[in-house]
XYZ file of C-alpha atoms in Angstrom:
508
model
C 33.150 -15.191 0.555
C 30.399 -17.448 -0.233
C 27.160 -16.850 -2.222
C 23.524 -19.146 -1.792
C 21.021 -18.153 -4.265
C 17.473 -20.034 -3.531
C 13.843 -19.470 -5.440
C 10.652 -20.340 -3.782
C 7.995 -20.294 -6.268
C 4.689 -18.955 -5.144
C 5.491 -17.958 -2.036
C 4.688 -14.920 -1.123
C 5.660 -12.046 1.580
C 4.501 -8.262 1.950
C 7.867 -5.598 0.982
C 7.779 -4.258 4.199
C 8.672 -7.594 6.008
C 11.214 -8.513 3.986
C 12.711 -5.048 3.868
C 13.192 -5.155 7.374
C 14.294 -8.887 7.721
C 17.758 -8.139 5.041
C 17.864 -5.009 7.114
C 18.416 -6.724 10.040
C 20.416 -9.163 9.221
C 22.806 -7.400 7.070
C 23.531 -5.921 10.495
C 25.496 -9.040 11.111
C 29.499 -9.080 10.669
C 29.964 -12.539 8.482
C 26.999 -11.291 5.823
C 28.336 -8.758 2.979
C 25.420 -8.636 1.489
C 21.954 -9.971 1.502
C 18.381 -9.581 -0.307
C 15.254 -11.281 0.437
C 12.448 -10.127 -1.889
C 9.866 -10.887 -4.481
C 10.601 -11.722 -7.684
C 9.991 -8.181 -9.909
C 11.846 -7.100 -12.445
C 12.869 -4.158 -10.461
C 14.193 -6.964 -7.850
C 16.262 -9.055 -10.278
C 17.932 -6.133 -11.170
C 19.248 -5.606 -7.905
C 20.282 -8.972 -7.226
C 22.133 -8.626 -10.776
C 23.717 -5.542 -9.616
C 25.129 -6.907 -6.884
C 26.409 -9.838 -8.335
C 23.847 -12.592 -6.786
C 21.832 -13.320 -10.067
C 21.637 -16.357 -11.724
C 19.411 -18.446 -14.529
C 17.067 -19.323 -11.969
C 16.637 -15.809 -10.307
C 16.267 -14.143 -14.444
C 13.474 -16.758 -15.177
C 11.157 -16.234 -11.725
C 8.189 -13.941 -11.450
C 6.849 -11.997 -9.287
C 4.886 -14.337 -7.177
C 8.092 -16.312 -6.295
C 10.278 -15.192 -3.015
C 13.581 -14.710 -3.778
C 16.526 -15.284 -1.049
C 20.669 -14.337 -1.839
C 23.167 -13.652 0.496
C 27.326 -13.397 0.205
C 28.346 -14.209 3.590
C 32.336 -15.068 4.929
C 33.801 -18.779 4.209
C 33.566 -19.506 8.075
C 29.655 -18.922 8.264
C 27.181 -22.058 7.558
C 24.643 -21.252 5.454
C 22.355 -22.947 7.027
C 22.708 -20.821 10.058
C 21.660 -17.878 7.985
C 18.894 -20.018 6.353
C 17.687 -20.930 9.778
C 17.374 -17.104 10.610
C 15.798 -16.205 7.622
C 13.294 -18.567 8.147
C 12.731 -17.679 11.562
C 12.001 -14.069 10.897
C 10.002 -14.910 7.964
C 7.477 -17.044 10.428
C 7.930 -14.596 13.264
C 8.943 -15.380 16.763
C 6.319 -18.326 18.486
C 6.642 -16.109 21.673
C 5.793 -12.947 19.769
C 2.566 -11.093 20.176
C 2.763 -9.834 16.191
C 2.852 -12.985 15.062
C 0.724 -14.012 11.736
C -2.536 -15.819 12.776
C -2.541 -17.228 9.806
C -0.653 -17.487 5.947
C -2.879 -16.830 3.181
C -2.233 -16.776 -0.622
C -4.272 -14.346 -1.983
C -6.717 -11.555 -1.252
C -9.824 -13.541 -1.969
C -8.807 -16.737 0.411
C -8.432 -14.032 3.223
C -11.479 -12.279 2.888
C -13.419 -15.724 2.519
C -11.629 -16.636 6.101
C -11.559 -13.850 7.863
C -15.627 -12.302 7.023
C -15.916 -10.013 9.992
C -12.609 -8.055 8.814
C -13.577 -4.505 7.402
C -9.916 -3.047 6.772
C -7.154 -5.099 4.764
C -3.672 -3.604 4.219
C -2.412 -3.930 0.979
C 1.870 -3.721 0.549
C 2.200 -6.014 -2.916
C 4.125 -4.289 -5.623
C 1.794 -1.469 -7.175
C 1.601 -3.064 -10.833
C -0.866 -5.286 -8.696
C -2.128 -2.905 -6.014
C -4.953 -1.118 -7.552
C -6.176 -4.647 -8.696
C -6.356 -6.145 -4.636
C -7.532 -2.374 -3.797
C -10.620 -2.160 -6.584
C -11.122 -5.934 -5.299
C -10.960 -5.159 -1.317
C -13.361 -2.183 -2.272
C -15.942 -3.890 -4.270
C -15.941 -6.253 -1.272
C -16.609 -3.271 0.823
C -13.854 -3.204 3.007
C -11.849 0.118 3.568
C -8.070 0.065 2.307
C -5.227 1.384 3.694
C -2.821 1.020 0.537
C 0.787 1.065 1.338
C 2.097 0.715 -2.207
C 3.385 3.171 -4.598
C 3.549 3.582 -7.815
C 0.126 3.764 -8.528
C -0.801 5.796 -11.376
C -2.489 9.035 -10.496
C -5.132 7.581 -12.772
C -5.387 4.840 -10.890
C -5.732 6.668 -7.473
C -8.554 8.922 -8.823
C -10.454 5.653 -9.572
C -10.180 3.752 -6.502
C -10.617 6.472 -4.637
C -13.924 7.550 -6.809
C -15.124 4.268 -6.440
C -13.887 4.467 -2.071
C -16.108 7.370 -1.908
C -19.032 6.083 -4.029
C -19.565 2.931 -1.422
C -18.984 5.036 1.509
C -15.461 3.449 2.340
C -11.775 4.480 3.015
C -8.933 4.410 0.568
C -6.017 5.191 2.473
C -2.845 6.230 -0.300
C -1.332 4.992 -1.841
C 2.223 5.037 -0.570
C 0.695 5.857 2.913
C 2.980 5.263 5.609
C 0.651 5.296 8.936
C -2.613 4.958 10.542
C -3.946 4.881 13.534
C -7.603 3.321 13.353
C -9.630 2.591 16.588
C -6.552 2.235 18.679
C -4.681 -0.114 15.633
C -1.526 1.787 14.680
C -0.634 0.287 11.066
C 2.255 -0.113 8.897
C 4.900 2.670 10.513
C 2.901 3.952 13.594
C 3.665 4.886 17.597
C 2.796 3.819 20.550
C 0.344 6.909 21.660
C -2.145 8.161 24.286
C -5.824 7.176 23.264
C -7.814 10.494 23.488
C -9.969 12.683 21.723
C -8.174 14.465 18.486
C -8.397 13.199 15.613
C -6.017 13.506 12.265
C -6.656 13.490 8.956
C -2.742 13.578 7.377
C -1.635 13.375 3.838
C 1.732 13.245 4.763
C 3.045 10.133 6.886
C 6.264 11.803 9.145
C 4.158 14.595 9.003
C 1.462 12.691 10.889
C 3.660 10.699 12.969
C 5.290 13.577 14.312
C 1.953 15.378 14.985
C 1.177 12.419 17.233
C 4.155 11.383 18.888
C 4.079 15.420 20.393
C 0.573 15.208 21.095
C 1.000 12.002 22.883
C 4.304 13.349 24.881
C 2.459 16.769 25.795
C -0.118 14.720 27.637
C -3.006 14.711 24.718
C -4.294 11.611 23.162
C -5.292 10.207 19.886
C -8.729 9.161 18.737
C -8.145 8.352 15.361
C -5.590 9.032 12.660
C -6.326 8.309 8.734
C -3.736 8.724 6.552
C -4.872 9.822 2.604
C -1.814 9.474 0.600
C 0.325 12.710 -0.346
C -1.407 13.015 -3.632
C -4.845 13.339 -2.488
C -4.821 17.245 -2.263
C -3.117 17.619 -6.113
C -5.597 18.370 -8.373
C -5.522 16.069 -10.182
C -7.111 13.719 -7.230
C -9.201 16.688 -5.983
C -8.836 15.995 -2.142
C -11.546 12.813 -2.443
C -10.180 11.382 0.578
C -9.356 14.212 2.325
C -12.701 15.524 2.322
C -14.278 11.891 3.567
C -11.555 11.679 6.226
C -12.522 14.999 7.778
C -16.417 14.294 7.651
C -15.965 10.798 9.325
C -14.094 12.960 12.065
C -16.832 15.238 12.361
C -18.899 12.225 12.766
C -16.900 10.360 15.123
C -18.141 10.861 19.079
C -14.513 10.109 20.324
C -13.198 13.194 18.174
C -13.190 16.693 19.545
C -10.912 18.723 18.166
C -9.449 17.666 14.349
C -5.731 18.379 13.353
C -5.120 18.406 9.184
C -1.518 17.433 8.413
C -0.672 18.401 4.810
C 2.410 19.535 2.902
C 1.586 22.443 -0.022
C -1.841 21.597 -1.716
C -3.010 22.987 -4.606
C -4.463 25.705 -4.100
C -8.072 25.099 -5.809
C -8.275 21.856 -3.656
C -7.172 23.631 -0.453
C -10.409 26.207 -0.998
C -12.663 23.560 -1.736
C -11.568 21.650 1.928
C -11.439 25.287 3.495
C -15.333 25.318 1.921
C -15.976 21.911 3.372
C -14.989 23.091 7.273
C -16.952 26.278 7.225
C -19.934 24.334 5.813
C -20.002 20.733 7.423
C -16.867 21.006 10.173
C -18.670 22.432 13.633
C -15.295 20.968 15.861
C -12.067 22.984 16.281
C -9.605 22.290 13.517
C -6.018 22.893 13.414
C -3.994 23.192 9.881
C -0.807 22.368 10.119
C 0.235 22.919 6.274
C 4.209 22.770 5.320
C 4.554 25.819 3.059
C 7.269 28.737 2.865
C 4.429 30.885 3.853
C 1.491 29.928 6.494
C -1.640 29.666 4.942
C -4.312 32.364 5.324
C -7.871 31.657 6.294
C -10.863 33.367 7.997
C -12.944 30.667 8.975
C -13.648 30.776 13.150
C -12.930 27.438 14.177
C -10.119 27.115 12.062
C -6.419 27.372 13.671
C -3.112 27.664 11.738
C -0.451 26.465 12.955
C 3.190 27.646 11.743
C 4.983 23.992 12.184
C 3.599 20.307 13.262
C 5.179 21.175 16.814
C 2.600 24.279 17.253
C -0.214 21.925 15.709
C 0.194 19.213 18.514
C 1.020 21.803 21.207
C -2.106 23.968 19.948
C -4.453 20.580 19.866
C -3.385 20.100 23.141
C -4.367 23.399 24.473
C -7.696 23.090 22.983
C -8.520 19.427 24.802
C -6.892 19.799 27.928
C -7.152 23.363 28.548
C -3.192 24.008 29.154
C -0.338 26.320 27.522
C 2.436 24.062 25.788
C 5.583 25.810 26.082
C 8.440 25.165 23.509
C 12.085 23.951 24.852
C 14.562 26.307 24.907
C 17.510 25.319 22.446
C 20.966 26.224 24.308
C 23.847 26.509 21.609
C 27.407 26.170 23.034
C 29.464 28.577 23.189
C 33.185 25.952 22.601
C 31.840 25.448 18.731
C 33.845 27.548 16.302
C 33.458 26.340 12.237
C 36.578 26.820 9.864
C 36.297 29.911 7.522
C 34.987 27.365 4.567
C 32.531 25.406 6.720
C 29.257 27.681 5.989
C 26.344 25.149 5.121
C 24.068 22.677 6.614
C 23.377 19.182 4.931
C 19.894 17.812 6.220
C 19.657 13.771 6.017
C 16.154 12.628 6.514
C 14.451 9.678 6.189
C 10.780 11.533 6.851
C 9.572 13.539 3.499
C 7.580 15.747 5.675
C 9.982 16.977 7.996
C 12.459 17.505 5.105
C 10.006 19.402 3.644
C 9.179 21.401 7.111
C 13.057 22.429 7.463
C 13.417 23.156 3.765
C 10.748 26.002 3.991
C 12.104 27.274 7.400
C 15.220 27.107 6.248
C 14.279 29.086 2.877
C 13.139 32.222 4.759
C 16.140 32.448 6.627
C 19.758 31.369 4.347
C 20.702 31.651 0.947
C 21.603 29.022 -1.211
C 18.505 26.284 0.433
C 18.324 23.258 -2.209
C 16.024 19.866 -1.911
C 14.279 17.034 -3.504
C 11.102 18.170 -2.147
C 11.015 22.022 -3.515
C 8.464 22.450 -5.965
C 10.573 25.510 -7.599
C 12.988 25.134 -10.144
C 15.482 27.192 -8.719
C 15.843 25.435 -5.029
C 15.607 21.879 -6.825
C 18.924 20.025 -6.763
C 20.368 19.099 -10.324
C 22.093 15.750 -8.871
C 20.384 14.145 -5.632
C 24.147 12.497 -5.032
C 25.802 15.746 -4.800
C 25.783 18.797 -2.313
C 26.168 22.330 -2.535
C 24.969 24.954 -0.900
C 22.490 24.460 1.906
C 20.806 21.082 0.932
C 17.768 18.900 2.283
C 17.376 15.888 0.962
C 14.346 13.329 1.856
C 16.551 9.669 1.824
C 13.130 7.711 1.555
C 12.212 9.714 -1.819
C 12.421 6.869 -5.012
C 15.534 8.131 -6.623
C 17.420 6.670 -3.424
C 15.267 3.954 -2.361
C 14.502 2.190 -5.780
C 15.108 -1.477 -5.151
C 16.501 -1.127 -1.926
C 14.941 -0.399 1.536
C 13.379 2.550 3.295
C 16.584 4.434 5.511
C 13.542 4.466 7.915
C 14.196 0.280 8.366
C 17.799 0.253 6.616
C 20.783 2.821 7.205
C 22.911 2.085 4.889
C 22.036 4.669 2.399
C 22.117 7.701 4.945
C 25.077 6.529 6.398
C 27.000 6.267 3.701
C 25.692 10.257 2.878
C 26.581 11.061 6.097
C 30.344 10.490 6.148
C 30.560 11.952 2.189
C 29.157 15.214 3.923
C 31.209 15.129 6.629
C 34.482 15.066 4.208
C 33.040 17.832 2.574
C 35.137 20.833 3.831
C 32.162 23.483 3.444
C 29.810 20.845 5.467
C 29.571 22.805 9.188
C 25.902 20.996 10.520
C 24.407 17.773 9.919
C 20.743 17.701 10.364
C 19.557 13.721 11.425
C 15.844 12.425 11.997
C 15.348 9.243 13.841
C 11.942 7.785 13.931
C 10.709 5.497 16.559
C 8.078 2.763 16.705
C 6.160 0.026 14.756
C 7.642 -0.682 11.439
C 10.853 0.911 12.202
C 14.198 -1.009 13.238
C 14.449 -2.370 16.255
C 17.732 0.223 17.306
C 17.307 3.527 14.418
C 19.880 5.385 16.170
C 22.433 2.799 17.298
C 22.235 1.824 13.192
C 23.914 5.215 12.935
C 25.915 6.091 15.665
C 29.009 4.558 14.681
C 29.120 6.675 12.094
C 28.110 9.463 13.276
C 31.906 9.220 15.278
C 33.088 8.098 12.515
C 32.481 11.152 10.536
C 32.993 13.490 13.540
C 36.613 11.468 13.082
C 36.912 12.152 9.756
C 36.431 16.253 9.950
C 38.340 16.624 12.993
C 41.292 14.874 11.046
C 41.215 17.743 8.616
C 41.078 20.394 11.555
C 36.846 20.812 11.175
C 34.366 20.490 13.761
C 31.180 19.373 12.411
C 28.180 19.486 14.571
C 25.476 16.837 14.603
C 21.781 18.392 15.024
C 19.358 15.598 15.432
C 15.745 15.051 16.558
C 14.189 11.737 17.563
C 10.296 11.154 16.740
C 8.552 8.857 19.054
C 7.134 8.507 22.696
C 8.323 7.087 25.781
C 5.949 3.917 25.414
C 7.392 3.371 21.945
C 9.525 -0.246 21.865
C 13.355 0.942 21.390
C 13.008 3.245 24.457
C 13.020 7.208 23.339
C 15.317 7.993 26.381
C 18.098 5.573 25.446
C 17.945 6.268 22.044
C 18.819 10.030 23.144
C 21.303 9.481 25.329
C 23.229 7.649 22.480
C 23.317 10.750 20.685
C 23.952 12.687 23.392
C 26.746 10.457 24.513
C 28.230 11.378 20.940
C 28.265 14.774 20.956
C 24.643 15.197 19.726
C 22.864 18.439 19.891
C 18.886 16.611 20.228
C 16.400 18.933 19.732
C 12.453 17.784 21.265
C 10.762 18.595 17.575
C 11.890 18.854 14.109
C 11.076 22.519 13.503
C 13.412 23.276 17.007
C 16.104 20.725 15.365
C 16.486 23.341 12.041
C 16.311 26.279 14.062
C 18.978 25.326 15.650
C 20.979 24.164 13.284
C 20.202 27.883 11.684
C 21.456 29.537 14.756
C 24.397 27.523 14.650
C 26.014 28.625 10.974
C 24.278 32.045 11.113
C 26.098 32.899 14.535
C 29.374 32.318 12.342
């Protein structure tokens, strides 16, 4: 094998492009292993990890684009440089093609005046400096960085709120402004409900089902999943739902939230009795649904019931549920009593976990708030487990399973060796920002570890659910009849997916 190690000093790329460029072409046979990123300290670690550091790569900063790959003796490198760079300028033939290259926040504002939204994806040591700066400008943010400091996020979004502007996060994952989807979004119907979402999957999910039941989107703003802690207080929240209130398009508004706290939650429930005169639909991920007596409020029990239940309301027809048909061939070995749910969206973890909790004993995640469902080791199972792949702990210095496999796959086959392992739960979501093929990234393994239980005498059944629309790019229908093809139960929402899967091990 042969290594190339190059620094580019001040040059500069957002994560989530070069996330999904070494994503890509990792895919390729002759590269063992590749990393294009900035120059962080959390970065240099990785490269030293996996043996591609160097003097150079220890003394850059974080302004300077780093590029390493270990590829076979019979590649060129330049063949690999040539597709790196190609990826990094974008395709001349493709419509998402950068306009222009710009170096810093201020040159792009000075160029491009009549903008009034800039995206911000830098490393978040540096975000809430371009955020306070885009603000003061007075343009709205939509900040896809983490690792903000909740002291931080109270500011900007204080200061958001103060000159009448959005701060969308941090860490928020999708929008859907004016007909723009941004950062991971989906092809959808324009029309007239409107989101306000501090969860990302959450939202995407909400839409993709409104959008396949014949409804339509008229906006979607995205708040960050801290904004209804109190410790933030719901700022953006609050703004989100008045600007929906105030926008002519909107008709009926759906509010996308895992558990808030529960001061917060009475002070937004205040807010839509007082200010909200449209129909608004709460679709809340809790163990319990939420109670509330206001009259134009509707609660839904899971994001499939919110979108169906929007959909009623603007168009006026029942949305019926899918019917999930178990067969009746599958029989589980004595040991094999559990599920192990793989996701790379937080919110539909988070949506199973809580089904899941009401139903089977022994229901562990990384998104449980109580001590006794939390796991003690992310890296192993036991019990019932739910684990949300695009959480830090797993995605620290290496790319969102939501753009690269890897890290679920390699999950995937540990579970399926596990003898007590009887259903694997899989989300795949569709559209902008995600890779170009999420389930044929998978599939292989997915056989693979159907392979490796059956070897042992096991059946383990594969429960999956893809998120997206028809008019999304990697075609929804091919993408299920890949799993189907394998021996995929696919479910058509996430909360059908985990009911299933409970049907499956409690009929044992």
């Amino acid at each position: 094998m042969k290594k190339y190690i190059e620094i580019r000093k001040n040059e500069y790329y957002d994560s989530v492009t070069l996330m999904s460029l070494s994503a890509q072409i990792k895919k390729r046979d002759d590269v063992d292993n590749i990393v294009v990123s900035m120059g962080t300290a959390m970065n240099k670690e990785l490269l030293e990890h996996v043996g591609l550091s160097n003097d150079e790569v220890q003394s850059c900063d974080d302004n300077d684009l780093m590029i390493a790959f270990e590829i076979s003796d019979s590649t060129e490198e330049e063949e690999i440089k040539q597709e790196i760079e190609r990826r990094l300028k974008g395709d001349e033939s493709s419509k998402d093609r950068q306009k222009e290259n710009y170096t810093s926040l201020k040159q792009a504002m000075a160029q491009e005046e009549d903008a009034d939204l800039v995206v911000i994806s830098v490393p978040g040591e540096y975000a809430g400096r371009e955020a306070r700066a885009a603000l003061k400008a007075g343009k709205n943010v939509m900040l896809f960085s983490d690792n903000i400091t909740v002291t931080q996020e109270k500011e900007l979004k204080e200061l958001a709120h103060e000159k009448e502007l959005l701060l969308m996060g941090p860490d928020c994952g999708t929008c859907l402004i004016n007909g723009v989807g941004l950062c991971f979004a989906n092809q959808v119907n324009a029309g007239d409900i409107g989101i306000a979402g501090a969860s990302g999957t959450g939202m995407q999910e909400v839409m993709t089902l409104i959008s396949e039941y014949g409804g339509g989107i008229s906006n979607a703003i995205g708040v960050g999943g801290r904004d209804l802690s109190r410790e933030i207080g719901g700022i953006m929240m609050k703004d989100a739902l008045r600007l929906l209130q105030a926008d002519e398009q909107t008709k009926i508004i759906v509010m996308v939230s895992k558990l808030p706290d529960s001061e917060v939650f009475a002070q937004v429930r205040e807010l839509i009795r007082e200010e909200l005169t449209k129909p608004v639909v709460l679709a809340i991920t809790n163990r319990e649904p939420v109670e509330v007596s206001e009259e134009n409020v509707i609660v839904a029990e899971s994001l499939r019931e919110a979108a169906a239940k929007a959909v009623e309301l603007s168009r006026g027809t029942v949305v019926l549920p899918c019917e999930n048909i178990i067969a009746d061939t599958i029989s589980f070995s004595p040991k094999q009593k559990y599920i192990r749910g793989l996701y790379c969206g937080g919110t539909l973890c988070a949506e199973s976990f809580y089904y899941l909790q009401n139903k089977l004993k022994d229901v562990y995640s990384n998104v449980s708030h109580e001590e006794s469902s939390m796991l003690e080791d992310v890296f192993a199972s036991h019990g019932n487990v739910l684990l949300d792949l695009g959480d830090d702990q797993f995605t620290n210095g290496r790319p969102h399973p939501m753009m690269d496999p890897t890290i679920r796959n390699e999950r995937i086959l540990e579970e399926c060796k596990d003898p007590e392992t009887a259903v694997v739960l899989l989300d795949f979501e569709l559209g902008y920002g995600s890779g170009a093929d999420p389930v044929g990234g998978t599939i292989d393994t997915i056989r693979e570890g159907k392979k490796l239980a059956a070897e042992k005498g096991r059946e383990v059944v594969f429960v999956t659910y893809v998120c997206g629309t028809k008019a999304d790019s990697q075609n929804k229908a091919q993408q299920k009849k890949l799993l189907e093809d394998a021996g995929c139960m696919v479910a058509e929402s996430n909360i059908e997916a985990v009911k299933l899967a409970c049907e499956l091990v409690s009929a044992q």
